[in-house]
mmCIF file of C-alpha atoms and ligand atoms in Angstrom:
data_model
loop_
_atom_site.group_PDB
_atom_site.id
_atom_site.type_symbol
_atom_site.label_atom_id
_atom_site.label_comp_id
_atom_site.label_asym_id
_atom_site.label_seq_id
_atom_site.Cartn_x
_atom_site.Cartn_y
_atom_site.Cartn_z
ATOM 1 C CA MET A 1 10.772 12.315 10.314
ATOM 2 C CA ARG A 2 11.871 9.286 7.892
ATOM 3 C CA SER A 3 14.239 8.039 9.890
ATOM 4 C CA GLN A 4 11.804 7.354 12.606
ATOM 5 C CA LEU A 5 9.893 5.067 11.000
ATOM 6 C CA ASP A 6 10.760 1.418 11.419
ATOM 7 C CA PRO A 7 10.796 -0.422 8.039
ATOM 8 C CA GLU A 8 10.216 -3.715 9.647
ATOM 9 C CA LYS A 9 6.880 -2.640 11.062
ATOM 10 C CA LEU A 10 5.251 -1.369 8.053
ATOM 11 C CA PRO A 11 1.614 -2.377 7.209
ATOM 12 C CA LYS A 12 1.454 -5.060 4.635
ATOM 13 C CA HIS A 13 -1.627 -3.751 3.559
ATOM 14 C CA LEU A 14 -2.398 -0.169 4.010
ATOM 15 C CA ALA A 15 -6.358 1.009 3.088
ATOM 16 C CA ILE A 16 -7.309 4.536 2.321
ATOM 17 C CA ILE A 17 -10.826 6.159 2.425
ATOM 18 C CA MET A 18 -9.982 9.524 0.741
ATOM 19 C CA ASP A 19 -11.779 12.336 1.580
ATOM 20 C CA GLY A 20 -12.881 15.732 1.879
ATOM 21 C CA ASN A 21 -12.252 16.872 -2.164
ATOM 22 C CA GLY A 22 -15.411 18.850 -2.141
ATOM 23 C CA ARG A 23 -14.607 20.322 1.290
ATOM 24 C CA TRP A 24 -11.432 21.575 0.277
ATOM 25 C CA ALA A 25 -12.440 23.045 -2.877
ATOM 26 C CA ALA A 26 -15.324 24.616 -0.911
ATOM 27 C CA GLU A 27 -12.916 26.550 1.454
ATOM 28 C CA LYS A 28 -10.995 27.842 -1.522
ATOM 29 C CA GLY A 29 -14.303 29.038 -3.277
ATOM 30 C CA LYS A 30 -14.058 26.331 -6.075
ATOM 31 C CA ASN A 31 -16.176 23.461 -7.350
ATOM 32 C CA ARG A 32 -16.212 20.143 -5.981
ATOM 33 C CA LEU A 33 -14.367 18.810 -9.175
ATOM 34 C CA PHE A 34 -11.426 21.275 -8.591
ATOM 35 C CA GLY A 35 -11.122 19.408 -5.347
ATOM 36 C CA HIS A 36 -10.910 16.040 -7.211
ATOM 37 C CA GLN A 37 -8.530 17.048 -9.736
ATOM 38 C CA ASN A 38 -6.304 18.330 -6.633
ATOM 39 C CA GLY A 39 -7.113 15.031 -5.294
ATOM 40 C CA VAL A 40 -5.268 12.858 -7.649
ATOM 41 C CA ASN A 41 -2.163 14.891 -7.216
ATOM 42 C CA SER A 42 -2.584 13.369 -3.684
ATOM 43 C CA VAL A 43 -2.852 9.783 -5.351
ATOM 44 C CA ARG A 44 0.255 10.141 -6.902
ATOM 45 C CA THR A 45 2.192 11.305 -4.491
ATOM 46 C CA ILE A 46 0.912 8.475 -1.714
ATOM 47 C CA VAL A 47 1.436 5.507 -4.400
ATOM 48 C CA GLU A 48 4.762 6.745 -4.780
ATOM 49 C CA GLU A 49 5.530 7.018 -1.406
ATOM 50 C CA SER A 50 4.207 3.866 -0.315
ATOM 51 C CA ALA A 51 6.337 1.963 -2.920
ATOM 52 C CA ARG A 52 9.458 3.597 -2.048
ATOM 53 C CA LEU A 53 8.825 2.973 1.823
ATOM 54 C CA GLY A 54 8.507 -0.617 0.863
ATOM 55 C CA ILE A 55 4.435 -0.967 1.191
ATOM 56 C CA PRO A 56 3.738 -4.129 -0.174
ATOM 57 C CA HIS A 57 -0.504 -3.587 -0.716
ATOM 58 C CA LEU A 58 -1.908 -0.174 -0.891
ATOM 59 C CA THR A 59 -5.897 -0.113 -1.543
ATOM 60 C CA LEU A 60 -7.623 3.225 -2.407
ATOM 61 C CA TYR A 61 -11.212 3.726 -2.135
ATOM 62 C CA ALA A 62 -11.837 5.702 -5.172
ATOM 63 C CA PHE A 63 -15.803 5.115 -6.188
ATOM 64 C CA SER A 64 -18.389 3.435 -3.885
ATOM 65 C CA THR A 65 -21.243 2.065 -4.926
ATOM 66 C CA GLU A 66 -23.291 4.933 -3.387
ATOM 67 C CA ASN A 67 -21.138 7.194 -5.219
ATOM 68 C CA TRP A 68 -23.631 6.518 -8.173
ATOM 69 C CA GLN A 69 -26.051 8.921 -7.121
ATOM 70 C CA ARG A 70 -23.939 12.115 -6.954
ATOM 71 C CA PRO A 71 -24.772 14.345 -10.004
ATOM 72 C CA LYS A 72 -24.135 12.997 -13.497
ATOM 73 C CA GLU A 73 -21.567 15.969 -14.144
ATOM 74 C CA GLU A 74 -19.581 14.660 -10.788
ATOM 75 C CA ILE A 75 -19.539 11.179 -11.813
ATOM 76 C CA SER A 76 -18.337 11.844 -15.169
ATOM 77 C CA THR A 77 -15.322 14.257 -14.165
ATOM 78 C CA LEU A 78 -14.457 11.146 -11.444
ATOM 79 C CA MET A 79 -14.227 8.631 -14.387
ATOM 80 C CA GLN A 80 -12.293 11.363 -16.651
ATOM 81 C CA LEU A 81 -9.901 11.929 -14.032
ATOM 82 C CA LEU A 82 -9.255 8.365 -13.839
ATOM 83 C CA VAL A 83 -8.573 7.637 -17.332
ATOM 84 C CA GLN A 84 -6.186 10.466 -17.207
ATOM 85 C CA SER A 85 -4.440 9.484 -14.747
ATOM 86 C CA LEU A 86 -4.472 5.804 -15.938
ATOM 87 C CA ARG A 87 -2.859 7.020 -19.120
ATOM 88 C CA ASN A 88 -0.028 9.891 -17.242
ATOM 89 C CA GLU A 89 0.948 7.357 -14.831
ATOM 90 C CA PHE A 90 1.101 4.263 -16.338
ATOM 91 C CA GLU A 91 4.929 4.713 -17.260
ATOM 92 C CA LYS A 92 5.644 5.228 -13.455
ATOM 93 C CA LEU A 93 3.518 2.354 -12.412
ATOM 94 C CA LEU A 94 5.891 0.127 -14.868
ATOM 95 C CA GLU A 95 9.317 2.160 -13.677
ATOM 96 C CA ASN A 96 8.256 1.503 -9.651
ATOM 97 C CA LYS A 97 7.276 -2.113 -10.509
ATOM 98 C CA ILE A 98 3.354 -1.646 -9.159
ATOM 99 C CA LYS A 99 0.666 -4.075 -10.170
ATOM 100 C CA LEU A 100 -2.474 -2.281 -10.476
ATOM 101 C CA GLN A 101 -5.931 -4.084 -9.914
ATOM 102 C CA THR A 102 -9.361 -3.386 -9.085
ATOM 103 C CA VAL A 103 -12.172 -4.439 -6.894
ATOM 104 C CA GLY A 104 -15.773 -3.458 -7.179
ATOM 105 C CA ASN A 105 -18.589 -4.154 -9.676
ATOM 106 C CA THR A 106 -16.262 -2.679 -12.472
ATOM 107 C CA ALA A 107 -18.772 -3.753 -15.107
ATOM 108 C CA LEU A 108 -21.300 -0.399 -14.218
ATOM 109 C CA LEU A 109 -18.624 1.675 -15.003
ATOM 110 C CA PRO A 110 -18.310 3.173 -18.632
ATOM 111 C CA LYS A 111 -17.343 0.730 -21.251
ATOM 112 C CA SER A 112 -14.157 3.347 -22.415
ATOM 113 C CA VAL A 113 -13.323 3.547 -18.594
ATOM 114 C CA GLN A 114 -13.214 -0.534 -18.152
ATOM 115 C CA ASN A 115 -11.294 -0.659 -21.164
ATOM 116 C CA GLU A 116 -8.547 1.545 -19.991
ATOM 117 C CA LEU A 117 -8.203 -0.139 -16.880
ATOM 118 C CA GLN A 118 -8.116 -3.838 -18.219
ATOM 119 C CA SER A 119 -5.201 -2.476 -20.378
ATOM 120 C CA VAL A 120 -3.089 -0.931 -17.139
ATOM 121 C CA VAL A 121 -3.895 -4.026 -15.447
ATOM 122 C CA ASP A 122 -3.043 -6.517 -17.975
ATOM 123 C CA LYS A 123 0.398 -4.580 -18.512
ATOM 124 C CA THR A 124 1.347 -4.419 -15.143
ATOM 125 C CA ALA A 125 -0.486 -8.033 -13.741
ATOM 126 C CA HIS A 126 3.847 -8.991 -13.767
ATOM 127 C CA ASN A 127 4.701 -6.630 -11.370
ATOM 128 C CA THR A 128 5.727 -7.160 -7.824
ATOM 129 C CA HIS A 129 6.871 -4.690 -5.773
ATOM 130 C CA MET A 130 3.415 -3.382 -4.924
ATOM 131 C CA THR A 131 -0.352 -4.161 -5.414
ATOM 132 C CA LEU A 132 -2.378 -1.093 -5.726
ATOM 133 C CA THR A 133 -6.066 -2.030 -5.747
ATOM 134 C CA LEU A 134 -8.278 0.732 -6.753
ATOM 135 C CA ALA A 135 -11.941 0.204 -5.049
ATOM 136 C CA LEU A 136 -14.101 1.471 -7.878
ATOM 137 C CA SER A 137 -17.938 0.905 -7.843
ATOM 138 C CA TYR A 138 -17.082 -0.892 -4.569
ATOM 139 C CA GLY A 139 -19.164 -1.609 -1.653
ATOM 140 C CA ALA A 140 -18.338 -4.084 0.925
ATOM 141 C CA LYS A 141 -21.802 -5.307 1.674
ATOM 142 C CA ASP A 142 -22.356 -6.048 -2.258
ATOM 143 C CA GLU A 143 -19.002 -8.176 -2.026
ATOM 144 C CA LEU A 144 -20.215 -10.156 0.874
ATOM 145 C CA VAL A 145 -23.528 -10.898 -1.008
ATOM 146 C CA ALA A 146 -21.755 -11.879 -3.912
ATOM 147 C CA ALA A 147 -19.292 -14.488 -1.762
ATOM 148 C CA ALA A 148 -22.381 -15.743 -0.334
ATOM 149 C CA GLN A 149 -24.249 -16.081 -3.332
ATOM 150 C CA GLN A 150 -21.361 -17.980 -4.854
ATOM 151 C CA LEU A 151 -21.048 -20.123 -1.702
ATOM 152 C CA ALA A 152 -24.567 -21.162 -1.721
ATOM 153 C CA GLN A 153 -24.434 -22.232 -5.506
ATOM 154 C CA LEU A 154 -21.268 -24.440 -4.757
ATOM 155 C CA VAL A 155 -23.321 -26.032 -2.220
ATOM 156 C CA LYS A 156 -26.572 -26.481 -4.100
ATOM 157 C CA ASN A 157 -24.033 -28.090 -6.635
ATOM 158 C CA ASN A 158 -22.655 -30.636 -4.240
ATOM 159 C CA ILE A 159 -19.094 -29.283 -4.501
ATOM 160 C CA ILE A 160 -19.195 -28.396 -1.163
ATOM 161 C CA SER A 161 -21.177 -28.663 2.191
ATOM 162 C CA PRO A 162 -22.200 -25.572 4.514
ATOM 163 C CA GLY A 163 -19.856 -27.221 7.242
ATOM 164 C CA ASP A 164 -17.039 -26.923 4.935
ATOM 165 C CA ILE A 165 -17.133 -23.120 4.798
ATOM 166 C CA ASP A 166 -15.048 -21.408 7.088
ATOM 167 C CA SER A 167 -13.303 -17.552 7.262
ATOM 168 C CA SER A 168 -11.105 -18.749 4.879
ATOM 169 C CA THR A 169 -13.405 -20.196 2.216
ATOM 170 C CA LEU A 170 -15.187 -16.985 2.581
ATOM 171 C CA ASN A 171 -12.359 -15.063 2.111
ATOM 172 C CA ASN A 172 -11.657 -16.921 -1.152
ATOM 173 C CA HIS A 173 -14.652 -15.683 -2.463
ATOM 174 C CA LEU A 174 -14.151 -11.716 -1.842
ATOM 175 C CA TYR A 175 -12.840 -9.427 -4.733
ATOM 176 C CA THR A 176 -9.606 -9.052 -2.125
ATOM 177 C CA ARG A 177 -8.985 -12.889 -2.468
ATOM 178 C CA ASN A 178 -5.219 -12.193 -2.949
ATOM 179 C CA LEU A 179 -4.827 -9.629 -0.680
ATOM 180 C CA PRO A 180 -3.804 -9.906 3.032
ATOM 181 C CA ASP A 181 -6.182 -8.301 5.971
ATOM 182 C CA VAL A 182 -5.567 -4.642 6.194
ATOM 183 C CA ASP A 183 -3.451 -3.357 8.767
ATOM 184 C CA LEU A 184 -3.831 0.238 8.570
ATOM 185 C CA LEU A 185 -6.752 2.149 7.508
ATOM 186 C CA ILE A 186 -6.974 5.802 7.178
ATOM 187 C CA ARG A 187 -9.809 8.269 6.627
ATOM 188 C CA THR A 188 -8.939 11.617 5.810
ATOM 189 C CA SER A 189 -11.048 14.921 6.343
ATOM 190 C CA GLY A 190 -12.429 14.360 10.036
ATOM 191 C CA GLU A 191 -15.053 11.979 9.318
ATOM 192 C CA HIS A 192 -15.052 8.829 11.332
ATOM 193 C CA ARG A 193 -16.809 6.073 9.260
ATOM 194 C CA ILE A 194 -16.195 3.207 7.539
ATOM 195 C CA SER A 195 -18.744 3.738 4.576
ATOM 196 C CA ASN A 196 -19.260 0.431 3.447
ATOM 197 C CA PHE A 197 -15.218 -0.248 2.601
ATOM 198 C CA LEU A 198 -13.464 -3.706 3.297
ATOM 199 C CA LEU A 199 -15.639 -4.534 6.213
ATOM 200 C CA TRP A 200 -14.530 -8.370 6.567
ATOM 201 C CA GLN A 201 -10.762 -7.214 5.736
ATOM 202 C CA ILE A 202 -10.955 -4.416 8.535
ATOM 203 C CA ALA A 203 -11.971 -6.870 11.252
ATOM 204 C CA TYR A 204 -8.315 -6.183 13.272
ATOM 205 C CA ALA A 205 -7.002 -3.299 11.349
ATOM 206 C CA GLU A 206 -5.572 -0.162 13.139
ATOM 207 C CA LEU A 207 -7.838 2.781 12.520
ATOM 208 C CA TYR A 208 -6.318 6.344 11.864
ATOM 209 C CA PHE A 209 -8.667 8.957 11.151
ATOM 210 C CA THR A 210 -6.928 12.776 10.482
ATOM 211 C CA ASN A 211 -8.790 15.749 9.860
ATOM 212 C CA VAL A 212 -6.546 16.801 6.856
ATOM 213 C CA PHE A 213 -8.409 16.677 3.696
ATOM 214 C CA TRP A 214 -7.164 14.512 1.084
ATOM 215 C CA PRO A 215 -6.167 17.138 -1.810
ATOM 216 C CA ASP A 216 -3.953 18.414 1.194
ATOM 217 C CA PHE A 217 -2.771 14.567 2.453
ATOM 218 C CA ARG A 218 0.799 14.168 1.244
ATOM 219 C CA GLU A 219 4.283 12.268 2.705
ATOM 220 C CA ALA A 220 4.475 13.599 5.860
ATOM 221 C CA ASP A 221 0.745 13.020 6.662
ATOM 222 C CA LEU A 222 1.458 9.390 5.365
ATOM 223 C CA HIS A 223 4.366 8.990 7.844
ATOM 224 C CA GLN A 224 2.637 10.506 10.604
ATOM 225 C CA ALA A 225 -0.160 7.996 10.039
ATOM 226 C CA LEU A 226 2.737 4.923 9.994
ATOM 227 C CA LEU A 227 4.432 6.395 13.150
ATOM 228 C CA THR A 228 1.184 6.436 14.988
ATOM 229 C CA TYR A 229 0.511 2.819 13.478
ATOM 230 C CA GLN A 230 3.854 1.640 14.779
ATOM 231 C CA GLN A 231 3.173 2.604 18.276
ATOM 232 C CA ARG A 232 0.244 0.735 18.617
ATOM 233 C CA GLU A 233 -0.014 -2.609 20.259
ATOM 234 C CA ARG A 234 -1.871 -4.883 18.200
ATOM 235 C CA ARG A 235 -2.953 -7.731 20.593
ATOM 236 C CA PHE A 236 -5.539 -9.635 18.071
ATOM 237 C CA GLY A 237 -7.574 -10.424 21.385
ATOM 238 C CA LYS A 238 -4.764 -11.477 23.402
ATOM 239 C CA THR A 239 -3.075 -9.788 26.530
ATOM 240 C CA SER A 240 -0.350 -7.487 26.609
ATOM 241 C CA ALA A 241 1.516 -9.894 28.792
ATOM 242 C CA GLN A 242 1.020 -12.508 25.980
ATOM 243 C CA ILE A 243 1.866 -10.252 22.927
ATOM 244 C CA ASN A 244 5.311 -9.210 24.948
ATOM 245 C CA ALA A 245 6.246 -12.713 26.086
HETATM 246 C C1 FPP B 1 -14.203 11.711 -1.451
HETATM 247 O O1 FPP B 1 -14.341 13.424 -1.797
HETATM 248 C C2 FPP B 1 -13.541 11.537 -2.679
HETATM 249 C C3 FPP B 1 -13.972 10.956 -3.729
HETATM 250 C C4 FPP B 1 -15.357 10.403 -3.499
HETATM 251 C C5 FPP B 1 -13.306 10.233 -4.662
HETATM 252 C C6 FPP B 1 -11.546 9.791 -4.878
HETATM 253 C C7 FPP B 1 -11.253 10.289 -6.320
HETATM 254 C C8 FPP B 1 -9.967 11.085 -6.344
HETATM 255 C C9 FPP B 1 -9.204 11.152 -5.397
HETATM 256 C C10 FPP B 1 -9.795 11.258 -7.743
HETATM 257 C C11 FPP B 1 -9.730 10.195 -9.031
HETATM 258 C C12 FPP B 1 -8.841 8.750 -8.203
HETATM 259 C C13 FPP B 1 -7.896 7.868 -9.174
HETATM 260 C C14 FPP B 1 -7.543 6.913 -8.369
HETATM 261 C C15 FPP B 1 -7.092 8.626 -9.910
HETATM 262 P P1 FPP B 1 -15.620 13.697 -1.459
HETATM 263 O O2 FPP B 1 -15.990 14.176 -2.761
HETATM 264 O O3 FPP B 1 -16.521 12.869 -0.794
HETATM 265 O O4 FPP B 1 -15.460 14.835 -0.564
HETATM 266 P P2 FPP B 1 -16.377 15.895 0.565
HETATM 267 O O5 FPP B 1 -16.619 14.994 1.709
HETATM 268 O O6 FPP B 1 -15.679 17.149 1.306
HETATM 269 O O7 FPP B 1 -17.702 16.222 -0.121
#
């Protein structure tokens, strides 16, 4: 399967909505927390495989603004898993030259989690092989509102005029300002929703939905998604004839 992938046509930015941890666990008669623990194994596999393939930017939806409404125990398990993973995987990030960054309102995370994240972000900042972006306490609507507020402030202070605002100005005020637009968005677990993820950045992304639950999503599933992506014709509003000319 590996050899069928065209290394020249990999997405520059792959984003994943990791869904189905709870249902995966329920199917096995286990609690949701067991699902999240096993979801971490898929995170490790997919990060390493994306780096090995040479995908320059990978963004994972780890915790949404809406996820704060989940039971306290589940939130705290997710935070613990995040801290444990950062500690366990730190060396691998360095080895694979992966830079870690976050998008979202991370000020809402427990202070200990913020500190752990900041430490890994600082220590991997020089890495250039792949950017791994964790969306944490992230909501696309919040991100767009924050950008609108920043731009309004610049207008109010006479630094820019309303007519100066174009799509690149707005883009420069998003959390993802250092990332290209998403080329491929994968959602696992059979749900067909975007759930407030990267609404601006997926304007022309190819969408790929699979029934596989996140804890079962491994290299072969990633390859299948990438193969499907490579078979799509991305027209960006043009005609097929124009694209092929
Ligand atoms: C969705 O499954 C998954 C999440 C809300 C969290 C994803 C988190 C991890 C995979 C573990 C920690 C992350 C990192 C980056 C180390 P769900 O709970 O919504 O599943 P369900 O829809 O079946 O209930």
